[in-house]
mmCIF file of C-alpha atoms in Angstrom:
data_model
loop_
_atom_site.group_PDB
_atom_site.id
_atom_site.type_symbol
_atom_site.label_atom_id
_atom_site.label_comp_id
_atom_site.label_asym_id
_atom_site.label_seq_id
_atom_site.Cartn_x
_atom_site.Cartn_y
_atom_site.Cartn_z
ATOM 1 C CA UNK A 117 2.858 -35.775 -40.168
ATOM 2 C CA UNK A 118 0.491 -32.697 -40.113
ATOM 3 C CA UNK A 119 -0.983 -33.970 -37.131
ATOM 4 C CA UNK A 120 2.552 -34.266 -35.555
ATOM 5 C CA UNK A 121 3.569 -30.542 -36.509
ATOM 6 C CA UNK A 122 0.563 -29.019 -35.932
ATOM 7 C CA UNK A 123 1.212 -31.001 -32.053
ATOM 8 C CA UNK A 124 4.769 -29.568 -32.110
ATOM 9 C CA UNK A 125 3.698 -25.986 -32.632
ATOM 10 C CA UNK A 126 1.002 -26.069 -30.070
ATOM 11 C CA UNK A 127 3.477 -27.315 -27.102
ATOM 12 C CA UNK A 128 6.614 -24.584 -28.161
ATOM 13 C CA UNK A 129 3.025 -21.632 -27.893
ATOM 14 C CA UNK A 130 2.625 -23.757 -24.302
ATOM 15 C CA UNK A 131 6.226 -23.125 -23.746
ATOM 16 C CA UNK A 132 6.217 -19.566 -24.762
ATOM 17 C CA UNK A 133 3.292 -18.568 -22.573
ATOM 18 C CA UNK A 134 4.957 -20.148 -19.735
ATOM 19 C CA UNK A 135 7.762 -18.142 -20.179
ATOM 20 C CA UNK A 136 6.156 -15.048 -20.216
ATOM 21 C CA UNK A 137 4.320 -16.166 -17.537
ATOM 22 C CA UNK A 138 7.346 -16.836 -15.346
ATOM 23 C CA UNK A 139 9.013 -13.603 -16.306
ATOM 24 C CA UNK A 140 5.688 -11.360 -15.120
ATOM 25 C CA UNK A 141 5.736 -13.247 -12.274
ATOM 26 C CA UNK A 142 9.909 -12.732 -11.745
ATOM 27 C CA UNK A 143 9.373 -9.127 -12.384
ATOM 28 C CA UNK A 144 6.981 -8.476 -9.602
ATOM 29 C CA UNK A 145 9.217 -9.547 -7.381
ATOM 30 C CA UNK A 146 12.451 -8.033 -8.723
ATOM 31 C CA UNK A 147 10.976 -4.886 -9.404
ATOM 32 C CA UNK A 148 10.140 -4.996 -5.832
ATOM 33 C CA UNK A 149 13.822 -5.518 -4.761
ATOM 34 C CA UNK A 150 14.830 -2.766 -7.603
ATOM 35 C CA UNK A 151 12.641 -0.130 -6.269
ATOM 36 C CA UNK A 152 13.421 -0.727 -2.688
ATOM 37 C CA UNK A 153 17.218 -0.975 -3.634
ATOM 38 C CA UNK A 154 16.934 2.575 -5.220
ATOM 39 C CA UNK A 155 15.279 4.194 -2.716
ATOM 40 C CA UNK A 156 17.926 3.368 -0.360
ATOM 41 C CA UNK A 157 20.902 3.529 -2.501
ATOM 42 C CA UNK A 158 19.374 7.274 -3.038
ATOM 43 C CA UNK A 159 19.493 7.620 0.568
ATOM 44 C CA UNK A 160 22.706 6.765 1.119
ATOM 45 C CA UNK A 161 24.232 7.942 -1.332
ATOM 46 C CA UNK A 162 22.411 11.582 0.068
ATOM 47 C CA UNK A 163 23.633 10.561 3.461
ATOM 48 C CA UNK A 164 27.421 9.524 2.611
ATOM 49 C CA UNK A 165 27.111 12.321 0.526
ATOM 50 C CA UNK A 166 28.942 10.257 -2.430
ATOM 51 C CA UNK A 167 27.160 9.155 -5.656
ATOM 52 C CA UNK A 168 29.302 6.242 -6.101
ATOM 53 C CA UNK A 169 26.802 4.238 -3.804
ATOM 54 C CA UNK A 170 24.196 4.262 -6.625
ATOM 55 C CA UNK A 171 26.667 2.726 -9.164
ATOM 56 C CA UNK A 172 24.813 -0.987 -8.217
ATOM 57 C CA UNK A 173 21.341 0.415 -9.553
ATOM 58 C CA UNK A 174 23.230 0.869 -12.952
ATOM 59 C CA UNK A 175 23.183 -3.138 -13.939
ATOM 60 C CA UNK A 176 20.139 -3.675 -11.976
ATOM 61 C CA UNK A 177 18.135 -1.194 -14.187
ATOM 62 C CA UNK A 178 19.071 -3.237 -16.870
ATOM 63 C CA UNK A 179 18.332 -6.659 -15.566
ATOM 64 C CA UNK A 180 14.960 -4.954 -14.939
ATOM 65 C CA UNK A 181 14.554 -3.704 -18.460
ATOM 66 C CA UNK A 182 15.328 -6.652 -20.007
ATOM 67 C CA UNK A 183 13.140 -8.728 -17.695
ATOM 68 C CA UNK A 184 10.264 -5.689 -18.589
ATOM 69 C CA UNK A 185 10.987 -6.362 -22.229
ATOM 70 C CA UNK A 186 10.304 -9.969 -22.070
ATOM 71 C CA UNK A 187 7.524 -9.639 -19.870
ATOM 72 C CA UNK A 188 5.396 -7.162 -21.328
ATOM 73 C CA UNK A 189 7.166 -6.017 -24.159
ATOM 74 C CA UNK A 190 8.362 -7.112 -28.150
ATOM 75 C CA UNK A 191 11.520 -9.085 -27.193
ATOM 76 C CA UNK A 192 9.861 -12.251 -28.163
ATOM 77 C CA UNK A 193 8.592 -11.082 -31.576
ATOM 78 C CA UNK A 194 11.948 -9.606 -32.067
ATOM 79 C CA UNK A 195 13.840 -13.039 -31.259
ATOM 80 C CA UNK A 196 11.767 -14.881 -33.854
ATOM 81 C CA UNK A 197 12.008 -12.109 -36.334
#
């Protein structure tokens, strides 16, 4: 039985680490596509002159927070906590 837990403990670690894994690897690309979607939102927005072409960079920045807090930051801890 200790054998058996110590077995199930060792695979949901495997698990985690793959998920943080996946996420870094996510947020490389989507940061990518965020910064490049700023930059010419920005410019738009400059050339339209009207702000309300940056409103999509509002849920973006916090797809890209979240995915930055999973990644490289305490969301994990905090979930099992």
């Amino acid at each position: 039985l200790e054998r058996q837990l110590l077995m199930q403990n060792q695979m949901r670690e495997r698990q985690t680490a793959m998920q943080i894994a996946w996420t870094r690897e996510f947020l490389k690309y989507f940061g990518t596509f965020f910064g490049l979607a700023a930059v010419g939102l920005t410019a738009g927005a400059i050339k339209k002159k009207n702000p309300g072409v940056l409103l999509p960079i509002v849920p973006l920045s916090f797809i890209f927070a979240y995915q930055y807090d999973m990644g490289y930051g305490t969301l994990l801890q905090r979930i099992k906590g």
